[in-house]
Every structure is written in structure tokens, then in C-alpha cells.
Short mmCIF file of N, CA and C in Angstrom, two decimals:
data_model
loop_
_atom_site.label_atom_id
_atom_site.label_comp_id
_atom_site.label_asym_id
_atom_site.label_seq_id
_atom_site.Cartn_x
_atom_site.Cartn_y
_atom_site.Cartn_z
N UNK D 202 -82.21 103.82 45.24
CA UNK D 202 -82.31 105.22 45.60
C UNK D 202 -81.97 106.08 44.38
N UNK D 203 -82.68 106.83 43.76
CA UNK D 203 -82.35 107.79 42.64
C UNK D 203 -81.28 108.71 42.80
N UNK D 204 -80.29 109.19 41.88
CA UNK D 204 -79.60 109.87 42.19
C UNK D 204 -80.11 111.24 42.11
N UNK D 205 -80.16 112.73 42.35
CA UNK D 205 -80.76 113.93 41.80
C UNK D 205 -79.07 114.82 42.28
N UNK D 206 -78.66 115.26 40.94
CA UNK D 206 -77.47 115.56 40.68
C UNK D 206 -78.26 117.12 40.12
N UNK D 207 -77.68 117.78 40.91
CA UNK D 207 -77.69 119.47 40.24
C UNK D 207 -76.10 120.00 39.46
N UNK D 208 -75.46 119.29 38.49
CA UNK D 208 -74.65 119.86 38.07
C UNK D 208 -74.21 120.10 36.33
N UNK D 209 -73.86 121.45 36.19
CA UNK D 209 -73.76 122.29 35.10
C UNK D 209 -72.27 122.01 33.70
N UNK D 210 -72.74 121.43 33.03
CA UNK D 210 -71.52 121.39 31.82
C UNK D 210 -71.66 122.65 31.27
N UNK D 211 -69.94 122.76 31.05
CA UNK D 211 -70.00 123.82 30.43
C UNK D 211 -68.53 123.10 29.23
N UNK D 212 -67.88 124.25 27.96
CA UNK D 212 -66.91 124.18 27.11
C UNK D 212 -66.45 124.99 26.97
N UNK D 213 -64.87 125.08 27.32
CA UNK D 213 -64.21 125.85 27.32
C UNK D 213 -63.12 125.53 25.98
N UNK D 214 -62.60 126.90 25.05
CA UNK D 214 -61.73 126.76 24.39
C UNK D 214 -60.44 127.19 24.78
N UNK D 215 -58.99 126.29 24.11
CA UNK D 215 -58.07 126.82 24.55
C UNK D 215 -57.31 126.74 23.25
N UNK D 216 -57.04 127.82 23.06
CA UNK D 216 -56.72 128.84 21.56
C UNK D 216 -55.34 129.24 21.22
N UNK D 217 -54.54 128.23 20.64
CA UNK D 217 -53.21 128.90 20.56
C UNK D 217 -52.97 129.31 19.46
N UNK D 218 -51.98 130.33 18.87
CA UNK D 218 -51.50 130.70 17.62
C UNK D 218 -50.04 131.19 18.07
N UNK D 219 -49.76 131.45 16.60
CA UNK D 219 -48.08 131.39 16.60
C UNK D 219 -47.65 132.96 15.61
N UNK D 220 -46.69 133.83 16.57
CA UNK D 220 -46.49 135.16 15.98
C UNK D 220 -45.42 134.94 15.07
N UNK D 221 -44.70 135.36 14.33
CA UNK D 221 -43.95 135.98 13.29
C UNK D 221 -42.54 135.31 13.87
N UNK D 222 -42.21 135.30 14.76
CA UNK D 222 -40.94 135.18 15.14
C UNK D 222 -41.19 133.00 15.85
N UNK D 223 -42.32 133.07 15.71
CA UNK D 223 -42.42 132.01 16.75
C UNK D 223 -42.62 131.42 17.77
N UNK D 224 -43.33 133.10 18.66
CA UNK D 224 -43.34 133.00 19.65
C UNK D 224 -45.10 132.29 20.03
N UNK D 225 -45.58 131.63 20.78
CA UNK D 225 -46.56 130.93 21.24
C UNK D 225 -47.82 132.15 22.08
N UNK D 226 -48.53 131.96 21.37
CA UNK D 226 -49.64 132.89 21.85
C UNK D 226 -51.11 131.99 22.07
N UNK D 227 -51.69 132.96 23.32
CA UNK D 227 -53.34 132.29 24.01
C UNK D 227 -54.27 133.12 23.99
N UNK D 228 -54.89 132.84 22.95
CA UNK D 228 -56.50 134.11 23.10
C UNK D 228 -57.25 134.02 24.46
N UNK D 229 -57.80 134.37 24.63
CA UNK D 229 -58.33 134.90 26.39
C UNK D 229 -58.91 136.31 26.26
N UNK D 230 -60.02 135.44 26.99
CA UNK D 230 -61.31 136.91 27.06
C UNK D 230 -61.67 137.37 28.47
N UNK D 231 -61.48 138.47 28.43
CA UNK D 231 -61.61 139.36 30.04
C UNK D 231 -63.39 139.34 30.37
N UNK D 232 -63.48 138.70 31.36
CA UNK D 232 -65.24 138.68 32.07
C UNK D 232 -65.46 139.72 31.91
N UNK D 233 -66.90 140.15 31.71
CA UNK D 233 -67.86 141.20 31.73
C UNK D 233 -68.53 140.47 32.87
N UNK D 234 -68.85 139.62 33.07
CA UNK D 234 -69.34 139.25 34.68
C UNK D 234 -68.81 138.81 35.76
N UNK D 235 -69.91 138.55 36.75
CA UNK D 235 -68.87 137.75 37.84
C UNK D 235 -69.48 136.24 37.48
N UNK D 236 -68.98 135.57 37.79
CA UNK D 236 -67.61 135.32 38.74
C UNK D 236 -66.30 135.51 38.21
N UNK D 237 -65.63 136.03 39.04
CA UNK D 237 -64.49 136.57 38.41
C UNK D 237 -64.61 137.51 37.23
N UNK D 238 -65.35 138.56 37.73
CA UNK D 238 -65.44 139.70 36.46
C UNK D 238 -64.17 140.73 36.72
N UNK D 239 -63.97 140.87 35.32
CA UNK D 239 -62.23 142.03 35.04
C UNK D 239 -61.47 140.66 34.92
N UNK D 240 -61.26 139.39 35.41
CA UNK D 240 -60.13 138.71 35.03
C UNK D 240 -60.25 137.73 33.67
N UNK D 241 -58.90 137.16 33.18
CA UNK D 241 -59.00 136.69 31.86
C UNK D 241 -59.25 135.40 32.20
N UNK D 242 -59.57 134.65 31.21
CA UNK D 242 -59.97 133.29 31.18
C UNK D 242 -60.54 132.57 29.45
N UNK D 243 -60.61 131.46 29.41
CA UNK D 243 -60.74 131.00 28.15
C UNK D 243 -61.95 131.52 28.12
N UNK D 244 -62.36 131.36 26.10
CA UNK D 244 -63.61 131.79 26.14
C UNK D 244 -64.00 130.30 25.78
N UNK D 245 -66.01 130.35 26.52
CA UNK D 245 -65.98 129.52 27.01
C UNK D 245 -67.63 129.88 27.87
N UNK D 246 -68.12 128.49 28.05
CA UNK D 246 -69.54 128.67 28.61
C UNK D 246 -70.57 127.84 28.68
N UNK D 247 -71.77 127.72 29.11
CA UNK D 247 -72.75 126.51 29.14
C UNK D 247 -72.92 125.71 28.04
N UNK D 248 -72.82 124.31 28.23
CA UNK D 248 -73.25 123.65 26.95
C UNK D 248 -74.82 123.53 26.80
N UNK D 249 -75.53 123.78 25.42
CA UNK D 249 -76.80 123.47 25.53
C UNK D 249 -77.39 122.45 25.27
N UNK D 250 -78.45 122.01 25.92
CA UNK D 250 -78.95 120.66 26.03
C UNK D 250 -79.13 119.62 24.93
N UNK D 251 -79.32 120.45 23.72
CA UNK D 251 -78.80 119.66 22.46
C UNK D 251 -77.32 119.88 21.30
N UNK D 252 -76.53 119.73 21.91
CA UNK D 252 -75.53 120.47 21.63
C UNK D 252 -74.32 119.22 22.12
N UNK D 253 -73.28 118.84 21.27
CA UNK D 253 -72.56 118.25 21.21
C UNK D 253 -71.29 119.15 22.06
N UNK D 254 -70.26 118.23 23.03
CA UNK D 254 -69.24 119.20 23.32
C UNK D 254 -68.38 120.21 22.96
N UNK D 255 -67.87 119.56 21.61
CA UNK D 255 -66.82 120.09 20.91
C UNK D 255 -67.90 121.66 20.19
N UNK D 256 -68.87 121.12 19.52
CA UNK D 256 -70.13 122.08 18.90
C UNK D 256 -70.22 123.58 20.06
N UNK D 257 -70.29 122.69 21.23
CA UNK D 257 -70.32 124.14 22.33
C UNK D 257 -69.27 124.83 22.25
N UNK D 258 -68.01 124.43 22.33
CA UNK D 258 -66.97 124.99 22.59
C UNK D 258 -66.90 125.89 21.15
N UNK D 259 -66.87 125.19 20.06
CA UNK D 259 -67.00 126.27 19.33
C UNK D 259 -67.79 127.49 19.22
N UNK D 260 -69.02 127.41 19.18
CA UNK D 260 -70.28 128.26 19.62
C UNK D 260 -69.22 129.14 20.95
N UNK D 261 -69.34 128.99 21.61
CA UNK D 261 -68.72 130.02 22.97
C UNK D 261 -67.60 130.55 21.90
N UNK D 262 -66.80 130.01 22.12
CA UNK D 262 -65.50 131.02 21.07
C UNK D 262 -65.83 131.89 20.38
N UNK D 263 -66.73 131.64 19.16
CA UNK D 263 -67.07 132.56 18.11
C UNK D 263 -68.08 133.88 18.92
N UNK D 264 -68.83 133.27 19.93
CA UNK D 264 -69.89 134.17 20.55
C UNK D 264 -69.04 135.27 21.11
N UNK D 265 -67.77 134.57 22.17
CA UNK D 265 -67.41 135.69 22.43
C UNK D 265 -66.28 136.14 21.98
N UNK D 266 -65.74 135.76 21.15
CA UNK D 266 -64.37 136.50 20.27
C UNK D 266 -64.93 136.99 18.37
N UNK D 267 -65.61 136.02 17.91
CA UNK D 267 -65.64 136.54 16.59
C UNK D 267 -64.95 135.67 16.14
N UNK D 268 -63.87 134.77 16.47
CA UNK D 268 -63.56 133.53 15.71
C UNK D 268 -63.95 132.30 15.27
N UNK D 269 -64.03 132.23 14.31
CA UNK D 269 -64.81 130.39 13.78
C UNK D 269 -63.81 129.96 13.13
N UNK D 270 -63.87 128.98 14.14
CA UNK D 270 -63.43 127.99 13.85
C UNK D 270 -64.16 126.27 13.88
N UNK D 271 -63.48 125.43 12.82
CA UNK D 271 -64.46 124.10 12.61
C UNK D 271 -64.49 123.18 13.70
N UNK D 272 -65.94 122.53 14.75
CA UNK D 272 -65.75 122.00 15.61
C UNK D 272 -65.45 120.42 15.67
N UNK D 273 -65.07 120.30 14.45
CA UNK D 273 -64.05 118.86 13.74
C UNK D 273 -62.87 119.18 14.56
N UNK D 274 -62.28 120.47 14.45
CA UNK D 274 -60.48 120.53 14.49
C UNK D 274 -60.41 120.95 16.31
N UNK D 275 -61.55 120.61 16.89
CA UNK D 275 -60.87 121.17 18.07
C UNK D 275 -60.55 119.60 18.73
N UNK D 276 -59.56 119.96 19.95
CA UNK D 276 -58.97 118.51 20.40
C UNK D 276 -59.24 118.23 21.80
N UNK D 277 -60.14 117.66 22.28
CA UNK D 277 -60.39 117.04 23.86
C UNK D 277 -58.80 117.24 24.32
N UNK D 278 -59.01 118.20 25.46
CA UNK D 278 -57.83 118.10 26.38
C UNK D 278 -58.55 116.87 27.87
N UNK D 279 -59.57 117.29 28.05
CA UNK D 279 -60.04 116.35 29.33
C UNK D 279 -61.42 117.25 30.61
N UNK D 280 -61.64 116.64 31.65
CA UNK D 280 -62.79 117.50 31.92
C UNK D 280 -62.52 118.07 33.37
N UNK D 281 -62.47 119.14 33.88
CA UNK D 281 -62.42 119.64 35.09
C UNK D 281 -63.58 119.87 35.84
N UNK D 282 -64.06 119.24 37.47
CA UNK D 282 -64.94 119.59 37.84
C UNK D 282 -64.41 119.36 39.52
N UNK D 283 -63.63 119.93 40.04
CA UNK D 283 -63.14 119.87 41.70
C UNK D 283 -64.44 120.62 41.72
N UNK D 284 -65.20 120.22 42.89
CA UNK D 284 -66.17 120.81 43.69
C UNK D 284 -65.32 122.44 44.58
N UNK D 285 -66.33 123.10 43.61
CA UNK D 285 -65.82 124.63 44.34
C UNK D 285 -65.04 125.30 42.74
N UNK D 286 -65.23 125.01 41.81
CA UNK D 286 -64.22 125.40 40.79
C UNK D 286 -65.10 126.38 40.38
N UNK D 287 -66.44 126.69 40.39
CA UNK D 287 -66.85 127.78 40.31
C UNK D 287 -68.02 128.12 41.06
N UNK D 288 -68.27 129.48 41.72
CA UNK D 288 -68.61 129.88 42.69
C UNK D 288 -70.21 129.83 42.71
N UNK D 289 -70.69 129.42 41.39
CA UNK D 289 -72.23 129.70 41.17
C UNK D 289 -72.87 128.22 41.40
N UNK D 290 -71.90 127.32 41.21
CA UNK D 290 -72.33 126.15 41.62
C UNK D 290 -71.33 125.05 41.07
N UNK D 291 -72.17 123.43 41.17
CA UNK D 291 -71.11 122.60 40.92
C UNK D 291 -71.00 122.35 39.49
N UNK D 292 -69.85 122.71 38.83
CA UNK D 292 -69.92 122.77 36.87
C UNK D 292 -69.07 121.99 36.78
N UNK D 293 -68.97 121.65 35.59
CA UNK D 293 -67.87 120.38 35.27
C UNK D 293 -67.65 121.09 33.85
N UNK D 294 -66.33 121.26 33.36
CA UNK D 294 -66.33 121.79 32.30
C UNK D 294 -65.16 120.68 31.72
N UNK D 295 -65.92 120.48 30.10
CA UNK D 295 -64.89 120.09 29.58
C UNK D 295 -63.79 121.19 28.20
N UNK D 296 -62.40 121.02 28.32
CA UNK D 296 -61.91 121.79 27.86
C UNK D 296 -61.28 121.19 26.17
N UNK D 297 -60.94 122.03 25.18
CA UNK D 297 -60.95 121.55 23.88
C UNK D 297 -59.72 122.81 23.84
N UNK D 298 -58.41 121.65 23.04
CA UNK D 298 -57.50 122.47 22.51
C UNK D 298 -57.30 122.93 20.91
N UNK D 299 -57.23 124.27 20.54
CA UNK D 299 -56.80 124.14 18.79
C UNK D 299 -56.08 125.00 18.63
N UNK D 300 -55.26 124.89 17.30
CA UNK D 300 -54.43 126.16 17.00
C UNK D 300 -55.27 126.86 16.08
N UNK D 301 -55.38 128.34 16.04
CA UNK D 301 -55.60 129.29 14.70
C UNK D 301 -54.77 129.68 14.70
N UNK D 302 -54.68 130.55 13.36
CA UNK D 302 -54.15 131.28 12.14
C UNK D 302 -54.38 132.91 13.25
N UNK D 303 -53.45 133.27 13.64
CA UNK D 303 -53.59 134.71 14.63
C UNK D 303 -53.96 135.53 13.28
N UNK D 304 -53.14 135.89 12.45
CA UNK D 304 -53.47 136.90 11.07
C UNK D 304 -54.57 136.66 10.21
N UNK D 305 -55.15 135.18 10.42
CA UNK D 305 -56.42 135.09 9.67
C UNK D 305 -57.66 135.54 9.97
N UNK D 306 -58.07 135.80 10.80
CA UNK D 306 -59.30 136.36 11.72
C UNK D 306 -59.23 137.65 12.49
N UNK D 307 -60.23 138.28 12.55
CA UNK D 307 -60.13 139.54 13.37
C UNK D 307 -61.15 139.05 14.62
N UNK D 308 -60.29 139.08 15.85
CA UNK D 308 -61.17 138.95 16.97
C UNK D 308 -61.96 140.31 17.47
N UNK D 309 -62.74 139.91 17.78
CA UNK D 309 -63.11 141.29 19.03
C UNK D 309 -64.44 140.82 19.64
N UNK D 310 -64.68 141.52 21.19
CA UNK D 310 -65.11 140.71 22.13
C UNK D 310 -66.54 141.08 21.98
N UNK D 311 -67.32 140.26 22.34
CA UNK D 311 -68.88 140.49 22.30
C UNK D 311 -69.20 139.41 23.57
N UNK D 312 -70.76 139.18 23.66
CA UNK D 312 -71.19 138.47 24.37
C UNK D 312 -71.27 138.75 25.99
N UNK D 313 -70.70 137.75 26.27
CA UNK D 313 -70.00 138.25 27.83
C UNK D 313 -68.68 138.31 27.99
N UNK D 314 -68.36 139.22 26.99
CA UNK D 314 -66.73 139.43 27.08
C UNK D 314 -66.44 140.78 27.10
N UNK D 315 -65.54 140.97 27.98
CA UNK D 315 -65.41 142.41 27.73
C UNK D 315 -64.63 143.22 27.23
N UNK D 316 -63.89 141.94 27.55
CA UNK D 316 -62.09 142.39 25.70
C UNK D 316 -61.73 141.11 25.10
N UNK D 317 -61.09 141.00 24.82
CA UNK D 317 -60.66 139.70 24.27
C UNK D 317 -59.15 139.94 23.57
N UNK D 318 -57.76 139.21 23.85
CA UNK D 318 -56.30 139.70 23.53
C UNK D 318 -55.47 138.31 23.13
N UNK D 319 -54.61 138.36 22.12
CA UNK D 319 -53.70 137.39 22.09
C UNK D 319 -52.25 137.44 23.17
N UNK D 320 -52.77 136.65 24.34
CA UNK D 320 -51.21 137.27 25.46
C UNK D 320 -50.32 136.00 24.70
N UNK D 321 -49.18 136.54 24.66
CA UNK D 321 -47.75 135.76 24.55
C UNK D 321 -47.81 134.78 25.73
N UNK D 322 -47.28 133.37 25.86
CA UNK D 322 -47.78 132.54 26.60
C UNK D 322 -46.84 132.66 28.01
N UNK D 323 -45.56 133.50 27.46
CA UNK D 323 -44.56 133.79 28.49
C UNK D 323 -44.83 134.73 29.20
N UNK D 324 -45.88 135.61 28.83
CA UNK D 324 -46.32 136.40 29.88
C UNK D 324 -48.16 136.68 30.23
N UNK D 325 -48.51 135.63 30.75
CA UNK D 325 -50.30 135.66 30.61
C UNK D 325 -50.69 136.00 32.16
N UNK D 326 -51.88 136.85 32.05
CA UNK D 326 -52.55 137.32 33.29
C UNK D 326 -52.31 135.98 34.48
N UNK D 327 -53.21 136.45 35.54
CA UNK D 327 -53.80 135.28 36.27
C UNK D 327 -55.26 134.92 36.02
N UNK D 328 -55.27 133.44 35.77
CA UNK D 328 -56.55 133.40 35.21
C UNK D 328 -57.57 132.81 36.22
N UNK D 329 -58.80 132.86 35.45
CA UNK D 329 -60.01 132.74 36.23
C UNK D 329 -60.18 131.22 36.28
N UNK D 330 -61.27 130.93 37.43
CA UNK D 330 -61.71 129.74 38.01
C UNK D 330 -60.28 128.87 38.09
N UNK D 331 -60.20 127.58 37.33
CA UNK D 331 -58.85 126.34 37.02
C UNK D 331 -58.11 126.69 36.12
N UNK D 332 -58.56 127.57 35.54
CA UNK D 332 -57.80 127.72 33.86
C UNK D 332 -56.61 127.53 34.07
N UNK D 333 -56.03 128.03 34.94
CA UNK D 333 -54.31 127.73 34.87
C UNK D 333 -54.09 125.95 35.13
N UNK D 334 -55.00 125.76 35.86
CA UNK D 334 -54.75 123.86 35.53
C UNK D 334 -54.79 123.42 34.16
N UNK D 335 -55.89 123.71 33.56
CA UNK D 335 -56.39 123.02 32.13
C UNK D 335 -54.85 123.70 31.25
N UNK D 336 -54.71 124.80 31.60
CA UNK D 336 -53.64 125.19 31.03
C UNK D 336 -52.35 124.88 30.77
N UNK D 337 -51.97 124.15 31.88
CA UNK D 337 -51.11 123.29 31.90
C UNK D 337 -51.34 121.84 30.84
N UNK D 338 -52.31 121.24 31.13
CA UNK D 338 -52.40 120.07 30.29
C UNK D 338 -52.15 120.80 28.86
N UNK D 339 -53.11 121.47 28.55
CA UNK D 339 -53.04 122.01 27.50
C UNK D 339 -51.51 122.46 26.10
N UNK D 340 -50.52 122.87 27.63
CA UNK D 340 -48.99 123.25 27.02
C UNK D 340 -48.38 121.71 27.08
N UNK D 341 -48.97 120.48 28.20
CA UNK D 341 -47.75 119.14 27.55
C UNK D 341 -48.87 119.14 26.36
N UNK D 342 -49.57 118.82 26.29
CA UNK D 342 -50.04 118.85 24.64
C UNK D 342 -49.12 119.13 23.29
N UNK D 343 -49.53 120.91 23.64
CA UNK D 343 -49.32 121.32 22.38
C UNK D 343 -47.63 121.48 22.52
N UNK D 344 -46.67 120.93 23.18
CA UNK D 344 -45.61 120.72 23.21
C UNK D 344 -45.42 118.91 22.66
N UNK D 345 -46.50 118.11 22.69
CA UNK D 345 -45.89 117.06 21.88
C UNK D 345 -46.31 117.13 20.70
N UNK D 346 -46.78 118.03 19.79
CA UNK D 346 -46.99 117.65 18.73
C UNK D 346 -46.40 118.62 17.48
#
């Protein structure tokens, strides 16, 4: 029996940098659309059909923040796809962790973004779709290394 699977990869980045004092910061870009438009969430988006994971994730970042960064240095956190994680259909996203340089780059939002902010990690919105799951993996991460 063939399988016929309707479901959507996408790459999400998860972006940390470090302020002056030390404190732990997460770039995050506010939707210009729905689903979940006005709330923050990684930037982040469809992978294209010839397009390597890590390659997407970079591509989305730079598209919608203005940051480049090399898609060598980003780091497989793992892949999220609970049925229902996003409202347009069944997506499976895989997520990629890296640190930048906050003072080296000037962000600002384009694409489908409609701001884009470095929140301090001690105080971050509520985020869109799982992000606060991936987010979690993301902090035992960048706490072991």
C-alpha cells in the first residue's frame, strides 16, 4: 500500500548572544502573519526542496533578521512535529542552535517579520507554535557547553 504523506519541513533558528555584563540573550522575530501573527517566535520557515537543513535555517534567519551567519556553525538541536503544532497543517520542523556576536551585526526585520528584538532570556514573550519546547532543549544545550 503506498504511503501519500502531506507533510511540510520547515527550519527554525535559535539565536543566542551574550550582553556586556553576561547576561544571555534570544533574537526572535514578531509574525507579520498568521498563524500566530503579533506573537514572537524563532526566525524561521519552509525548507526548499533543494536545500539542505542547516542551509534553510540559515536562509530564514538572514531573510528575516539581516543576520548571516555560516550554515557550518549552526548546531542540530532535534526535530518537532506533534500533530497540531501548527495550524496550517502537519509541519515538522527541525530546529538549529548558534551563538552570534549581538554587537557584530545590525538586525532588522524584513520578510515576514514584523520586528525582530534581542529579549534577555530571563524575561522573553510567550512564544509561538512549540517554541517554548525547542526552547527548552535548546537552554540544556547551551548550558552544557
Amino acid at each position: 500500500m503506498p504511503i501519500n504523506q502531506n507533510i511540510k519541513v520547515t527550519a527554525d533558528a535559535v539565536v543566542f548572544g551574550s550582553g556586556e555584563n553576561g547576561e544571555r540573550y534570544l533574537l526572535l522575530i514578531q509574525r507579520k502573519n498568521e498563524p500566530f501573527r503579533e506573537n514572537w517566535a524563532f526566525p524561521g520557515g519552509f525548507v526548499e526542496d533543494d536545500e539542505d537543513l542547516n542551509i534553510a535555517a540559515a536562509r530564514e534567519l538572514e531573510e528575516e533578521t539581516g543576520l548571516n551567519l555560516p550554515p557550518e556553525d549552526f548546531v542540530q538541536l532535534g526535530a518537532w512535529g506533534k500533530p497540531g503544532r501548527d495550524p496550517r497543517g502537519r509541519t515538522v520542523t527541525v530546529a538549529f542552535m548558534i551563538k552570534a556576536d549581538m554587537s557584530g551585526q545590525e538586525v532588522n526585520a524584513a520578510d515576514d517579520a514584523k520586528a525582530v528584538k534581542w529579549w534577555p532570556v530571563a524575561d522573553l514573550p510567550t512564544l509561538a507554535f512549540d517554541h517554548h519546547d525547542i526552547l527548552e532543549e535548546a537552554l540544556g544545550l547551551y548550558n552544557e557547553q
